[in-house]
Amino acid sequence: MPGELQNNLKKYRTAADLTQAALADQFRLSRKTINTIETGMFVPATVLALRLAQHLKVSVHDLFELRL
Amino acid sequence: MLSAEKIARVRNFSFGATGLIGLLYALLVVFTKRPDPMPWWLPGTVGLLSAALIFSTFRRAGPVPVQQATDELFKRCGDKAHRFGFWSALLLYPFFGFLVATGALSLTLAFPIIGTLTAAAYLLSLVIFSEWPSAG
């Protein structure tokens, strides 16, 4: 069943008082990668999604959800 | 200190310059109807200089900016560029084969066009996809 992937990375990143650049530096990613994830242009691989969730102390389901 | 953004810009500029000279070579072959509209070694030399520039810039930047500039997003863009470059290169052969078979283009002109466009398709698509990820 098709659904739309929503993500709340920006919400949890700003709640953690992190800029895109700061979060990118911590994961050795480019700032553009964080930006494209937040805008929904790029869907990260499972491992990166899990690492981001772990770092922001939330569940991966809090960061990404499928709206049916 | 060279940041990830700076070295990515150097990489895209270098790939873009090499791709554009390949595209220019192919266009000049079409318009001048000469297989060598510019020195034949020029596209290859620009490619080698670009490779040297990218290698030295990345080496000077150190491991962390290199990891950032070659992260998951860049690899995904690289995969898309590979697919685009592969199919473009394959489609060039029947297209120019048809032009040669119908006498619209000579074989002597078709080969340099196919060769330089094959390189340009991959390099330019890599630059476009990595600069504008939404383009893919």
Short mmCIF file of C-alpha atoms in Angstrom, two decimals:
data_model
loop_
_atom_site.label_atom_id
_atom_site.label_comp_id
_atom_site.label_asym_id
_atom_site.label_seq_id
_atom_site.Cartn_x
_atom_site.Cartn_y
_atom_site.Cartn_z
CA MET A 1 0.00 0.00 0.00
CA PRO A 2 1.59 3.33 -0.99
CA GLY A 3 2.10 5.97 1.66
CA GLU A 4 3.91 9.24 2.11
CA LEU A 5 7.08 9.30 4.19
CA GLN A 6 7.06 12.16 6.67
CA ASN A 7 10.03 13.07 8.77
CA ASN A 8 10.42 15.12 11.91
CA LEU A 9 14.19 15.46 11.88
CA LYS A 10 14.09 19.25 11.87
CA LYS A 11 11.75 19.30 14.88
CA TYR A 12 13.97 17.02 16.97
CA ARG A 13 17.21 18.64 15.76
CA THR A 14 16.06 22.11 16.76
CA ALA A 15 14.75 20.72 20.05
CA ALA A 16 18.26 19.41 20.68
CA ASP A 17 19.58 22.92 19.88
CA LEU A 18 21.65 21.68 16.95
CA THR A 19 22.22 23.38 13.62
CA GLN A 20 22.26 21.33 10.42
CA ALA A 21 26.03 21.84 10.25
CA ALA A 22 26.56 20.71 13.85
CA LEU A 23 24.49 17.55 13.35
CA ALA A 24 26.28 16.86 10.05
CA ASP A 25 29.69 17.25 11.70
CA GLN A 26 28.79 14.77 14.43
CA PHE A 27 27.89 12.13 11.85
CA ARG A 28 30.60 13.05 9.34
CA LEU A 29 27.95 13.95 6.78
CA SER A 30 27.66 17.03 4.61
CA ARG A 31 25.24 19.77 5.68
CA LYS A 32 23.47 19.21 2.36
CA THR A 33 22.69 15.62 3.39
CA ILE A 34 20.93 16.77 6.57
CA ASN A 35 19.11 19.45 4.60
CA THR A 36 17.90 17.03 1.92
CA ILE A 37 16.72 14.56 4.58
CA GLU A 38 14.75 17.31 6.31
CA THR A 39 13.15 18.48 3.08
CA GLY A 40 12.25 14.89 2.14
CA MET A 41 14.43 14.90 -0.98
CA PHE A 42 16.70 12.17 0.33
CA VAL A 43 15.67 9.11 2.36
CA PRO A 44 18.60 7.84 4.41
CA ALA A 45 19.55 4.19 4.73
CA THR A 46 18.28 2.29 7.76
CA VAL A 47 21.59 2.43 9.63
CA LEU A 48 21.86 6.20 9.33
CA ALA A 49 18.21 6.62 10.35
CA LEU A 50 18.81 4.49 13.43
CA ARG A 51 22.00 6.39 14.30
CA LEU A 52 20.24 9.75 13.98
CA ALA A 53 17.38 8.55 16.17
CA GLN A 54 19.78 7.19 18.77
CA HIS A 55 21.75 10.44 18.82
CA LEU A 56 18.62 12.56 19.21
CA LYS A 57 17.34 10.14 21.88
CA VAL A 58 14.10 9.34 20.07
CA SER A 59 12.68 6.33 18.28
CA VAL A 60 13.24 6.01 14.54
CA HIS A 61 9.43 6.05 14.30
CA ASP A 62 9.47 9.50 15.86
CA LEU A 63 11.84 10.71 13.16
CA PHE A 64 10.21 8.96 10.21
CA GLU A 65 6.64 7.88 9.77
CA LEU A 66 4.57 6.57 6.91
CA ARG A 67 1.32 8.49 6.44
CA LEU A 68 -1.22 6.31 4.71
CA MET B 1 41.47 24.38 6.61
CA LEU B 2 39.58 22.94 3.67
CA SER B 3 35.96 22.24 4.55
CA ALA B 4 33.78 19.49 3.09
CA GLU B 5 31.83 22.11 1.12
CA LYS B 6 35.03 23.54 -0.41
CA ILE B 7 36.46 20.21 -1.51
CA ALA B 8 33.07 19.13 -2.89
CA ARG B 9 33.02 22.37 -4.88
CA VAL B 10 36.52 21.65 -6.25
CA ARG B 11 35.39 18.12 -7.20
CA ASN B 12 32.27 19.36 -8.96
CA PHE B 13 34.17 22.12 -10.75
CA SER B 14 36.80 19.63 -11.95
CA PHE B 15 34.26 17.02 -13.08
CA GLY B 16 32.17 19.75 -14.67
CA ALA B 17 35.13 21.20 -16.59
CA THR B 18 36.10 17.75 -17.89
CA GLY B 19 32.51 16.95 -18.84
CA LEU B 20 32.04 20.29 -20.57
CA ILE B 21 35.20 19.94 -22.65
CA GLY B 22 33.98 16.49 -23.76
CA LEU B 23 30.60 17.98 -24.69
CA LEU B 24 32.29 20.90 -26.46
CA TYR B 25 34.51 18.50 -28.41
CA ALA B 26 31.46 16.52 -29.59
CA LEU B 27 29.57 19.68 -30.59
CA LEU B 28 32.59 21.03 -32.47
CA VAL B 29 32.93 17.74 -34.37
CA VAL B 30 29.28 18.11 -35.46
CA PHE B 31 29.58 21.75 -36.48
CA THR B 32 33.04 21.71 -38.08
CA LYS B 33 32.65 18.19 -39.56
CA ARG B 34 36.21 17.45 -38.48
CA PRO B 35 37.18 14.56 -36.17
CA ASP B 36 39.81 16.79 -34.52
CA PRO B 37 38.22 20.23 -34.03
CA MET B 38 40.63 20.88 -31.16
CA PRO B 39 43.87 19.12 -30.18
CA TRP B 40 42.87 15.48 -29.64
CA TRP B 41 44.78 15.24 -26.38
CA LEU B 42 43.01 18.21 -24.76
CA PRO B 43 39.96 16.43 -23.19
CA GLY B 44 42.16 13.66 -21.78
CA THR B 45 44.67 16.13 -20.39
CA VAL B 46 41.92 18.19 -18.73
CA GLY B 47 40.64 14.93 -17.22
CA LEU B 48 44.06 14.03 -15.84
CA LEU B 49 44.61 17.54 -14.44
CA SER B 50 41.16 17.39 -12.84
CA ALA B 51 42.01 14.04 -11.25
CA ALA B 52 45.28 15.48 -9.90
CA LEU B 53 43.46 18.55 -8.53
CA ILE B 54 40.77 16.47 -6.83
CA PHE B 55 43.31 14.05 -5.37
CA SER B 56 45.60 16.79 -4.01
CA THR B 57 42.68 18.84 -2.62
CA PHE B 58 41.16 15.84 -0.86
CA ARG B 59 44.55 14.81 0.50
CA ARG B 60 45.20 18.27 1.92
CA ALA B 61 41.72 18.40 3.50
CA GLY B 62 42.27 15.33 5.70
CA PRO B 63 39.98 12.39 6.47
CA VAL B 64 36.97 14.09 8.14
CA PRO B 65 36.03 16.54 5.34
CA VAL B 66 36.66 13.73 2.81
CA GLN B 67 34.20 11.48 4.67
CA GLN B 68 31.67 14.31 4.71
CA ALA B 69 32.14 15.05 1.01
CA THR B 70 31.74 11.39 0.08
CA ASP B 71 28.84 10.59 2.40
CA GLU B 72 25.66 8.61 1.79
CA LEU B 73 24.00 11.36 -0.26
CA PHE B 74 27.00 11.70 -2.59
CA LYS B 75 27.15 7.91 -3.08
CA ARG B 76 23.43 7.90 -3.93
CA CYS B 77 24.01 10.72 -6.44
CA GLY B 78 26.98 8.78 -7.85
CA ASP B 79 24.77 5.70 -8.35
CA LYS B 80 22.21 7.78 -10.25
CA ALA B 81 24.95 9.28 -12.41
CA HIS B 82 26.31 5.77 -13.13
CA ARG B 83 22.88 4.65 -14.30
CA PHE B 84 22.41 7.75 -16.45
CA GLY B 85 25.93 7.50 -17.90
CA PHE B 86 25.55 3.77 -18.64
CA TRP B 87 22.24 4.08 -20.49
CA SER B 88 23.33 7.23 -22.29
CA ALA B 89 26.49 5.51 -23.53
CA LEU B 90 24.50 2.46 -24.67
CA LEU B 91 21.92 4.55 -26.51
CA LEU B 92 24.58 6.60 -28.31
CA TYR B 93 25.64 3.55 -30.35
CA PRO B 94 22.29 2.75 -32.02
CA PHE B 95 21.55 6.45 -32.48
CA PHE B 96 24.83 7.27 -34.21
CA GLY B 97 24.82 3.85 -35.89
CA PHE B 98 21.55 4.86 -37.53
CA LEU B 99 23.05 8.20 -38.66
CA VAL B 100 26.09 6.41 -40.10
CA ALA B 101 23.91 3.76 -41.81
CA THR B 102 21.74 6.43 -43.44
CA GLY B 103 24.78 8.42 -44.57
CA ALA B 104 23.93 11.45 -42.44
CA LEU B 105 27.24 11.17 -40.57
CA SER B 106 30.53 9.52 -41.42
CA LEU B 107 32.05 6.84 -39.19
CA THR B 108 35.15 9.02 -38.78
CA LEU B 109 33.02 11.71 -37.14
CA ALA B 110 30.74 9.36 -35.19
CA PHE B 111 33.52 7.76 -33.11
CA PRO B 112 34.91 10.94 -31.49
CA ILE B 113 31.36 12.16 -30.81
CA ILE B 114 30.36 8.89 -29.10
CA GLY B 115 33.60 8.77 -27.10
CA THR B 116 33.45 12.29 -25.76
CA LEU B 117 29.68 12.22 -25.11
CA THR B 118 30.05 9.00 -23.13
CA ALA B 119 32.42 10.75 -20.72
CA ALA B 120 30.38 13.97 -20.67
CA ALA B 121 27.10 12.16 -19.85
CA TYR B 122 28.48 10.59 -16.67
CA LEU B 123 30.54 13.55 -15.48
CA LEU B 124 27.92 16.23 -16.08
CA SER B 125 25.11 14.15 -14.58
CA LEU B 126 27.24 13.54 -11.47
CA VAL B 127 27.77 17.29 -11.08
CA ILE B 128 24.07 18.04 -11.62
CA PHE B 129 22.83 15.33 -9.23
CA SER B 130 25.31 16.21 -6.48
CA GLU B 131 24.76 19.98 -6.76
CA TRP B 132 20.98 19.68 -7.08
CA PRO B 133 19.89 16.37 -5.48
CA SER B 134 16.25 17.09 -6.41
CA ALA B 135 17.21 16.94 -10.11
CA GLY B 136 17.35 13.14 -10.02
#
